[in-house]
């Protein structure tokens, strides 16, 4: 009986410390000007961080091109994944808020082809509102894109 109790206590401590490590890094905030982008004025702030999801908010004074804006948003997800120490990330949900910004729920994992609902919950679907399959990007791929080699 004593060994079962000790095993359960150890499991709770390990689980608790793993979650604390996930949340030990400061929330991420990036601004397009920090990357020398003068064509748009965009900012993304990580508002909250759960065990494997984050809520991010995009605000902007001036949007750049559709490709440039999309790359900036992907850069924010990449920076959050790096801060969390996870390899893969995906956009689970997005919507406009009342202030004119856009909110995102990002999913973060170390599993390359994670099942969306198993990994992030039944609230999230494997396809987006247009029927496209949600894809995972990797920190390693983005490191090649943005020239970063540290993880």
mmCIF file of C-alpha atoms in Angstrom:
data_model
loop_
_atom_site.group_PDB
_atom_site.id
_atom_site.type_symbol
_atom_site.label_atom_id
_atom_site.label_comp_id
_atom_site.label_asym_id
_atom_site.label_seq_id
_atom_site.Cartn_x
_atom_site.Cartn_y
_atom_site.Cartn_z
ATOM 1 C CA UNK A 1 0.000 0.000 0.000
ATOM 2 C CA UNK A 2 2.824 2.363 0.913
ATOM 3 C CA UNK A 3 4.569 1.730 -2.440
ATOM 4 C CA UNK A 4 1.355 2.527 -4.360
ATOM 5 C CA UNK A 5 1.006 5.804 -2.461
ATOM 6 C CA UNK A 6 4.649 6.723 -3.159
ATOM 7 C CA UNK A 7 4.243 5.854 -6.849
ATOM 8 C CA UNK A 8 1.127 8.032 -7.116
ATOM 9 C CA UNK A 9 2.840 10.905 -5.281
ATOM 10 C CA UNK A 10 5.854 10.668 -7.604
ATOM 11 C CA UNK A 11 3.581 10.674 -10.689
ATOM 12 C CA UNK A 12 1.766 13.786 -9.442
ATOM 13 C CA UNK A 13 5.046 15.580 -8.774
ATOM 14 C CA UNK A 14 6.414 14.741 -12.223
ATOM 15 C CA UNK A 15 3.177 15.842 -13.907
ATOM 16 C CA UNK A 16 3.045 19.058 -11.916
ATOM 17 C CA UNK A 17 6.654 19.958 -12.635
ATOM 18 C CA UNK A 18 6.158 19.284 -16.368
ATOM 19 C CA UNK A 19 3.242 21.721 -16.452
ATOM 20 C CA UNK A 20 5.203 24.284 -14.444
ATOM 21 C CA UNK A 21 8.051 24.030 -16.975
ATOM 22 C CA UNK A 22 5.597 24.711 -19.801
ATOM 23 C CA UNK A 23 4.504 27.915 -18.127
ATOM 24 C CA UNK A 24 7.876 28.999 -16.768
ATOM 25 C CA UNK A 25 8.817 31.055 -19.825
ATOM 26 C CA UNK A 26 7.383 34.535 -20.203
ATOM 27 C CA UNK A 27 4.506 34.964 -22.603
ATOM 28 C CA UNK A 28 5.603 35.932 -26.115
ATOM 29 C CA UNK A 29 5.064 39.315 -27.737
ATOM 30 C CA UNK A 30 6.372 40.267 -31.161
ATOM 31 C CA UNK A 31 6.131 43.408 -33.238
ATOM 32 C CA UNK A 32 6.751 43.605 -36.995
ATOM 33 C CA UNK A 33 9.056 46.588 -36.463
ATOM 34 C CA UNK A 34 11.363 44.338 -34.406
ATOM 35 C CA UNK A 35 12.132 42.479 -37.634
ATOM 36 C CA UNK A 36 12.754 45.589 -39.715
ATOM 37 C CA UNK A 37 9.395 45.414 -41.494
ATOM 38 C CA UNK A 38 8.349 48.912 -42.522
ATOM 39 C CA UNK A 39 5.550 47.758 -44.838
ATOM 40 C CA UNK A 40 3.199 46.781 -42.032
ATOM 41 C CA UNK A 41 2.633 47.642 -38.413
ATOM 42 C CA UNK A 42 1.507 44.448 -36.709
ATOM 43 C CA UNK A 43 1.799 43.102 -33.183
ATOM 44 C CA UNK A 44 0.987 39.683 -31.722
ATOM 45 C CA UNK A 45 0.732 39.023 -28.005
ATOM 46 C CA UNK A 46 0.406 35.638 -26.353
ATOM 47 C CA UNK A 47 -2.440 36.313 -23.911
ATOM 48 C CA UNK A 48 -2.486 33.004 -22.075
ATOM 49 C CA UNK A 49 -0.721 29.667 -22.114
ATOM 50 C CA UNK A 50 -2.260 26.296 -21.275
ATOM 51 C CA UNK A 51 -0.551 22.910 -21.183
ATOM 52 C CA UNK A 52 -0.489 22.559 -25.009
ATOM 53 C CA UNK A 53 -2.407 25.571 -26.362
ATOM 54 C CA UNK A 54 -1.928 29.335 -26.325
ATOM 55 C CA UNK A 55 -4.314 32.182 -27.047
ATOM 56 C CA UNK A 56 -2.712 34.905 -29.170
ATOM 57 C CA UNK A 57 -4.030 38.277 -30.279
ATOM 58 C CA UNK A 58 -3.070 40.059 -33.491
ATOM 59 C CA UNK A 59 -3.516 43.829 -33.708
ATOM 60 C CA UNK A 60 -2.369 46.070 -36.501
ATOM 61 C CA UNK A 61 -2.326 49.662 -37.671
ATOM 62 C CA UNK A 62 -1.313 48.689 -41.185
ATOM 63 C CA UNK A 63 -1.416 45.228 -42.741
ATOM 64 C CA UNK A 64 1.270 44.310 -45.220
ATOM 65 C CA UNK A 65 0.823 41.975 -48.152
ATOM 66 C CA UNK A 66 -1.199 38.834 -47.575
ATOM 67 C CA UNK A 67 1.963 36.707 -47.791
ATOM 68 C CA UNK A 68 3.945 39.037 -45.520
ATOM 69 C CA UNK A 69 1.139 39.165 -42.967
ATOM 70 C CA UNK A 70 0.755 35.376 -43.016
ATOM 71 C CA UNK A 71 4.495 34.956 -42.522
ATOM 72 C CA UNK A 72 4.427 37.331 -39.546
ATOM 73 C CA UNK A 73 1.606 35.340 -37.951
ATOM 74 C CA UNK A 74 3.495 32.096 -38.550
ATOM 75 C CA UNK A 75 6.569 33.742 -36.989
ATOM 76 C CA UNK A 76 4.546 34.439 -33.836
ATOM 77 C CA UNK A 77 3.445 30.785 -33.591
ATOM 78 C CA UNK A 78 7.083 29.769 -34.157
ATOM 79 C CA UNK A 79 8.303 32.068 -31.364
ATOM 80 C CA UNK A 80 5.693 30.650 -28.974
ATOM 81 C CA UNK A 81 6.700 27.081 -29.910
ATOM 82 C CA UNK A 82 10.349 27.935 -29.222
ATOM 83 C CA UNK A 83 9.449 29.506 -25.870
ATOM 84 C CA UNK A 84 7.464 26.375 -24.961
ATOM 85 C CA UNK A 85 10.248 24.052 -26.106
ATOM 86 C CA UNK A 86 7.958 22.183 -28.545
ATOM 87 C CA UNK A 87 8.785 21.201 -32.115
ATOM 88 C CA UNK A 88 5.393 21.383 -33.874
ATOM 89 C CA UNK A 89 2.631 23.969 -33.991
ATOM 90 C CA UNK A 90 -0.691 24.553 -35.730
ATOM 91 C CA UNK A 91 -3.517 27.088 -35.813
ATOM 92 C CA UNK A 92 -6.508 25.450 -34.115
ATOM 93 C CA UNK A 93 -8.966 28.341 -34.267
ATOM 94 C CA UNK A 94 -9.173 31.997 -35.242
ATOM 95 C CA UNK A 95 -11.818 34.677 -34.990
ATOM 96 C CA UNK A 96 -12.207 38.460 -34.995
ATOM 97 C CA UNK A 97 -12.662 40.142 -31.643
ATOM 98 C CA UNK A 98 -14.799 43.186 -30.823
ATOM 99 C CA UNK A 99 -11.757 45.511 -30.846
ATOM 100 C CA UNK A 100 -10.913 44.776 -34.481
ATOM 101 C CA UNK A 101 -8.080 42.373 -33.719
ATOM 102 C CA UNK A 102 -7.846 38.685 -34.495
ATOM 103 C CA UNK A 103 -7.600 35.982 -31.853
ATOM 104 C CA UNK A 104 -5.923 32.625 -32.419
ATOM 105 C CA UNK A 105 -5.714 29.390 -30.486
ATOM 106 C CA UNK A 106 -2.422 27.735 -31.308
ATOM 107 C CA UNK A 107 -1.666 24.086 -30.625
ATOM 108 C CA UNK A 108 1.865 23.037 -29.619
ATOM 109 C CA UNK A 109 3.246 19.502 -29.435
ATOM 110 C CA UNK A 110 6.290 17.333 -29.994
ATOM 111 C CA UNK A 111 4.276 14.831 -32.052
ATOM 112 C CA UNK A 112 4.788 15.290 -35.794
ATOM 113 C CA UNK A 113 1.374 14.042 -36.918
ATOM 114 C CA UNK A 114 -0.633 14.480 -33.729
ATOM 115 C CA UNK A 115 -4.340 13.731 -33.809
ATOM 116 C CA UNK A 116 -5.907 17.184 -33.282
ATOM 117 C CA UNK A 117 -8.713 16.051 -30.990
ATOM 118 C CA UNK A 118 -6.609 13.582 -29.000
ATOM 119 C CA UNK A 119 -3.830 16.135 -28.499
ATOM 120 C CA UNK A 120 -5.821 19.352 -27.999
ATOM 121 C CA UNK A 121 -9.397 18.346 -27.154
ATOM 122 C CA UNK A 122 -12.777 17.693 -28.728
ATOM 123 C CA UNK A 123 -13.396 21.442 -29.218
ATOM 124 C CA UNK A 124 -10.920 21.448 -32.111
ATOM 125 C CA UNK A 125 -11.458 19.795 -35.484
ATOM 126 C CA UNK A 126 -8.905 18.261 -37.866
ATOM 127 C CA UNK A 127 -10.075 20.682 -40.598
ATOM 128 C CA UNK A 128 -10.546 24.442 -40.586
ATOM 129 C CA UNK A 129 -13.771 26.294 -41.419
ATOM 130 C CA UNK A 130 -12.948 25.978 -45.155
ATOM 131 C CA UNK A 131 -12.547 22.194 -44.943
ATOM 132 C CA UNK A 132 -8.748 22.278 -45.253
ATOM 133 C CA UNK A 133 -6.777 19.816 -43.123
ATOM 134 C CA UNK A 134 -4.864 21.503 -40.318
ATOM 135 C CA UNK A 135 -1.147 21.075 -40.925
ATOM 136 C CA UNK A 136 1.690 21.196 -38.435
ATOM 137 C CA UNK A 137 4.721 23.385 -39.018
ATOM 138 C CA UNK A 138 7.978 22.643 -37.237
ATOM 139 C CA UNK A 139 10.425 24.830 -35.406
ATOM 140 C CA UNK A 140 13.228 23.104 -37.353
ATOM 141 C CA UNK A 141 11.662 24.092 -40.691
ATOM 142 C CA UNK A 142 11.222 27.666 -39.535
ATOM 143 C CA UNK A 143 14.784 27.793 -38.209
ATOM 144 C CA UNK A 144 15.914 27.200 -41.793
ATOM 145 C CA UNK A 145 13.557 29.895 -43.047
ATOM 146 C CA UNK A 146 14.570 32.563 -40.560
ATOM 147 C CA UNK A 147 18.198 31.570 -40.166
ATOM 148 C CA UNK A 148 17.988 30.559 -36.513
ATOM 149 C CA UNK A 149 19.916 27.520 -35.421
ATOM 150 C CA UNK A 150 19.235 27.706 -31.679
ATOM 151 C CA UNK A 151 16.217 25.997 -30.179
#
